[in-house]
Amino acid sequence: MHNKKFISLASSPGKTGQYFYNSFFNYYNISATYEPYKTTNLTQSILDAVSDGVEGISITMPFKKAIIPLLDNSDNLVNVYQSCNTVKIIDGKLYGYNCDIEGVIHVSQNINVDDRISILGDGAIGSMFAKYLESYNHKVYARSSNWDNRIADTNVVINCTPCGTNSNDSPYSSLPIGTRLVIDMSVTKNYLEEQVSISNIRYVSGREFYKCQFLRQFEIYTGIKPQSDVYDIFAEKFYQSI
């Protein structure tokens, strides 16, 4: 049986995708493997992937915009948000998709229309949150481009930076008075989550974002709509180990 190949390309590869993909391939009896790769040359890595018969590539930071000119076809969500995190290769052609928006839509359901929002981070995810929320008339108050405003009177904070996640530097020395919700893109336990817990503020982890993104991406790659409850079983085991 032909063994399908799927990979991720990143400047700093992680193990999350590898765990979930290989677990789901095994669950659905799909003869396939998923491996993360580090790259500093996106174009060459794409050429190598096509040559090696790779069928799908997960694109992570900082390449989500850089990949777009290399695509042969892209869906509307790639064009609207100028971000692509999913590439399917068919007959040597690159088809680009934006599955991150699934996570943005899901976690944004926690935000009320009258909330005042600070988005920390001007990368692909931060920009996507801003564009999506502003399209629904939400007031996005602060971005990394006006970083000093992060201490302003906002009540929802969306953290799309490494601050407080892979370092002990919190985005805030103290969260703004009135903060009721923090949405954090980190999937690991971190200082920001501890800070929020002490303040009794609602915390939405990047794990919720990643779940929605993964389920959509898996469906694009395989044509199989994966079961959410199966994901939850695998997730409980994985996140207990990190």
PDB file of N, CA and C in Angstrom, residues 45-85:
ATOM      1  N   SER A  45      12.501  24.119   0.056  1.00  0.00           N
ATOM      2  CA  SER A  45      11.823  23.064   0.807  1.00  0.00           C
ATOM      3  C   SER A  45      10.545  22.615   0.107  1.00  0.00           C
ATOM      4  N   ILE A  46       9.839  23.555  -0.506  1.00  0.00           N
ATOM      5  CA  ILE A  46       8.637  23.208  -1.267  1.00  0.00           C
ATOM      6  C   ILE A  46       9.004  22.360  -2.481  1.00  0.00           C
ATOM      7  N   LEU A  47      10.042  22.751  -3.202  1.00  0.00           N
ATOM      8  CA  LEU A  47      10.494  21.982  -4.359  1.00  0.00           C
ATOM      9  C   LEU A  47      10.901  20.571  -3.947  1.00  0.00           C
ATOM     10  N   ASP A  48      11.592  20.466  -2.819  1.00  0.00           N
ATOM     11  CA  ASP A  48      12.006  19.156  -2.315  1.00  0.00           C
ATOM     12  C   ASP A  48      10.795  18.307  -1.945  1.00  0.00           C
ATOM     13  N   ALA A  49       9.785  18.937  -1.356  1.00  0.00           N
ATOM     14  CA  ALA A  49       8.586  18.207  -0.948  1.00  0.00           C
ATOM     15  C   ALA A  49       7.839  17.654  -2.158  1.00  0.00           C
ATOM     16  N   VAL A  50       7.691  18.484  -3.185  1.00  0.00           N
ATOM     17  CA  VAL A  50       7.011  18.035  -4.403  1.00  0.00           C
ATOM     18  C   VAL A  50       7.788  16.885  -5.034  1.00  0.00           C
ATOM     19  N   SER A  51       9.113  17.019  -5.090  1.00  0.00           N
ATOM     20  CA  SER A  51       9.965  15.983  -5.671  1.00  0.00           C
ATOM     21  C   SER A  51       9.884  14.675  -4.900  1.00  0.00           C
ATOM     22  N   ASP A  52       9.683  14.789  -3.586  1.00  0.00           N
ATOM     23  CA  ASP A  52       9.663  13.609  -2.720  1.00  0.00           C
ATOM     24  C   ASP A  52       8.278  12.968  -2.632  1.00  0.00           C
ATOM     25  N   GLY A  53       7.310  13.517  -3.328  1.00  0.00           N
ATOM     26  CA  GLY A  53       5.983  12.923  -3.326  1.00  0.00           C
ATOM     27  C   GLY A  53       5.128  13.273  -2.128  1.00  0.00           C
ATOM     28  N   VAL A  54       5.485  14.341  -1.418  1.00  0.00           N
ATOM     29  CA  VAL A  54       4.679  14.794  -0.284  1.00  0.00           C
ATOM     30  C   VAL A  54       3.307  15.243  -0.784  1.00  0.00           C
ATOM     31  N   GLU A  55       2.243  14.883  -0.038  1.00  0.00           N
ATOM     32  CA  GLU A  55       0.884  15.208  -0.477  1.00  0.00           C
ATOM     33  C   GLU A  55       0.266  16.385   0.264  1.00  0.00           C
ATOM     34  N   GLY A  56       0.839  16.741   1.410  1.00  0.00           N
ATOM     35  CA  GLY A  56       0.304  17.869   2.159  1.00  0.00           C
ATOM     36  C   GLY A  56       1.367  18.506   3.021  1.00  0.00           C
ATOM     37  N   ILE A  57       1.320  19.842   3.117  1.00  0.00           N
ATOM     38  CA  ILE A  57       2.305  20.576   3.911  1.00  0.00           C
ATOM     39  C   ILE A  57       1.579  21.552   4.835  1.00  0.00           C
ATOM     40  N   SER A  58       1.853  21.444   6.123  1.00  0.00           N
ATOM     41  CA  SER A  58       1.359  22.424   7.086  1.00  0.00           C
ATOM     42  C   SER A  58       2.387  23.546   7.172  1.00  0.00           C
ATOM     43  N   ILE A  59       1.936  24.755   6.965  1.00  0.00           N
ATOM     44  CA  ILE A  59       2.824  25.917   6.960  1.00  0.00           C
ATOM     45  C   ILE A  59       2.657  26.671   8.269  1.00  0.00           C
ATOM     46  N   THR A  60       3.759  26.874   8.977  1.00  0.00           N
ATOM     47  CA  THR A  60       3.691  27.625  10.224  1.00  0.00           C
ATOM     48  C   THR A  60       4.525  28.897  10.099  1.00  0.00           C
ATOM     49  N   MET A  61       4.513  29.678  11.179  1.00  0.00           N
ATOM     50  CA  MET A  61       5.230  30.944  11.156  1.00  0.00           C
ATOM     51  C   MET A  61       6.718  30.701  10.935  1.00  0.00           C
ATOM     52  N   PRO A  62       7.384  31.572  10.192  1.00  0.00           N
ATOM     53  CA  PRO A  62       6.894  32.858   9.665  1.00  0.00           C
ATOM     54  C   PRO A  62       6.558  32.805   8.175  1.00  0.00           C
ATOM     55  N   PHE A  63       6.056  31.670   7.701  1.00  0.00           N
ATOM     56  CA  PHE A  63       5.928  31.447   6.262  1.00  0.00           C
ATOM     57  C   PHE A  63       4.498  31.521   5.729  1.00  0.00           C
ATOM     58  N   LYS A  64       3.533  31.882   6.568  1.00  0.00           N
ATOM     59  CA  LYS A  64       2.135  31.806   6.137  1.00  0.00           C
ATOM     60  C   LYS A  64       1.773  32.805   5.038  1.00  0.00           C
ATOM     61  N   LYS A  65       2.480  33.892   4.973  1.00  0.00           N
ATOM     62  CA  LYS A  65       2.277  34.840   3.876  1.00  0.00           C
ATOM     63  C   LYS A  65       3.258  34.588   2.742  1.00  0.00           C
ATOM     64  N   ALA A  66       4.460  34.181   3.104  1.00  0.00           N
ATOM     65  CA  ALA A  66       5.501  33.963   2.097  1.00  0.00           C
ATOM     66  C   ALA A  66       5.155  32.827   1.145  1.00  0.00           C
ATOM     67  N   ILE A  67       4.331  31.888   1.587  1.00  0.00           N
ATOM     68  CA  ILE A  67       3.974  30.755   0.741  1.00  0.00           C
ATOM     69  C   ILE A  67       3.015  31.147  -0.384  1.00  0.00           C
ATOM     70  N   ILE A  68       2.270  32.229  -0.208  1.00  0.00           N
ATOM     71  CA  ILE A  68       1.185  32.554  -1.144  1.00  0.00           C
ATOM     72  C   ILE A  68       1.665  32.719  -2.593  1.00  0.00           C
ATOM     73  N   PRO A  69       2.769  33.426  -2.872  1.00  0.00           N
ATOM     74  CA  PRO A  69       3.206  33.544  -4.269  1.00  0.00           C
ATOM     75  C   PRO A  69       3.621  32.217  -4.906  1.00  0.00           C
ATOM     76  N   LEU A  70       3.868  31.204  -4.096  1.00  0.00           N
ATOM     77  CA  LEU A  70       4.300  29.906  -4.614  1.00  0.00           C
ATOM     78  C   LEU A  70       3.131  28.993  -4.958  1.00  0.00           C
ATOM     79  N   LEU A  71       1.920  29.406  -4.597  1.00  0.00           N
ATOM     80  CA  LEU A  71       0.750  28.565  -4.814  1.00  0.00           C
ATOM     81  C   LEU A  71       0.288  28.631  -6.270  1.00  0.00           C
ATOM     82  N   ASP A  72      -0.235  27.503  -6.753  1.00  0.00           N
ATOM     83  CA  ASP A  72      -0.861  27.481  -8.068  1.00  0.00           C
ATOM     84  C   ASP A  72      -2.329  27.863  -7.975  1.00  0.00           C
ATOM     85  N   ASN A  73      -2.945  27.526  -6.856  1.00  0.00           N
ATOM     86  CA  ASN A  73      -4.341  27.873  -6.604  1.00  0.00           C
ATOM     87  C   ASN A  73      -4.505  28.152  -5.116  1.00  0.00           C
ATOM     88  N   SER A  74      -5.411  29.059  -4.782  1.00  0.00           N
ATOM     89  CA  SER A  74      -5.665  29.343  -3.364  1.00  0.00           C
ATOM     90  C   SER A  74      -7.147  29.605  -3.152  1.00  0.00           C
ATOM     91  N   ASP A  75      -7.643  29.205  -1.987  1.00  0.00           N
ATOM     92  CA  ASP A  75      -9.060  29.447  -1.716  1.00  0.00           C
ATOM     93  C   ASP A  75      -9.271  30.902  -1.309  1.00  0.00           C
ATOM     94  N   ASN A  76     -10.520  31.313  -1.258  1.00  0.00           N
ATOM     95  CA  ASN A  76     -10.853  32.709  -1.007  1.00  0.00           C
ATOM     96  C   ASN A  76     -10.352  33.190   0.345  1.00  0.00           C
ATOM     97  N   LEU A  77     -10.341  32.297   1.352  1.00  0.00           N
ATOM     98  CA  LEU A  77      -9.915  32.690   2.696  1.00  0.00           C
ATOM     99  C   LEU A  77      -8.421  33.000   2.751  1.00  0.00           C
ATOM    100  N   VAL A  78      -7.642  32.365   1.897  1.00  0.00           N
ATOM    101  CA  VAL A  78      -6.223  32.722   1.785  1.00  0.00           C
ATOM    102  C   VAL A  78      -6.093  34.146   1.258  1.00  0.00           C
ATOM    103  N   ASN A  79      -6.873  34.464   0.259  1.00  0.00           N
ATOM    104  CA  ASN A  79      -6.793  35.787  -0.369  1.00  0.00           C
ATOM    105  C   ASN A  79      -7.312  36.884   0.557  1.00  0.00           C
ATOM    106  N   VAL A  80      -8.425  36.621   1.239  1.00  0.00           N
ATOM    107  CA  VAL A  80      -9.022  37.629   2.114  1.00  0.00           C
ATOM    108  C   VAL A  80      -8.098  37.980   3.273  1.00  0.00           C
ATOM    109  N   TYR A  81      -7.508  36.937   3.907  1.00  0.00           N
ATOM    110  CA  TYR A  81      -6.705  37.161   5.109  1.00  0.00           C
ATOM    111  C   TYR A  81      -5.204  37.158   4.827  1.00  0.00           C
ATOM    112  N   GLN A  82      -4.823  36.927   3.570  1.00  0.00           N
ATOM    113  CA  GLN A  82      -3.416  36.909   3.188  1.00  0.00           C
ATOM    114  C   GLN A  82      -2.593  35.997   4.107  1.00  0.00           C
ATOM    115  N   SER A  83      -3.131  34.799   4.282  1.00  0.00           N
ATOM    116  CA  SER A  83      -2.461  33.819   5.138  1.00  0.00           C
ATOM    117  C   SER A  83      -2.841  32.415   4.680  1.00  0.00           C
ATOM    118  N   CYS A  84      -1.839  31.560   4.578  1.00  0.00           N
ATOM    119  CA  CYS A  84      -2.056  30.170   4.168  1.00  0.00           C
ATOM    120  C   CYS A  84      -1.282  29.262   5.110  1.00  0.00           C
ATOM    121  N   ASN A  85      -1.975  28.335   5.755  1.00  0.00           N
ATOM    122  CA  ASN A  85      -1.289  27.391   6.642  1.00  0.00           C
ATOM    123  C   ASN A  85      -1.401  25.945   6.165  1.00  0.00           C
TER     124      ASN A  85
END
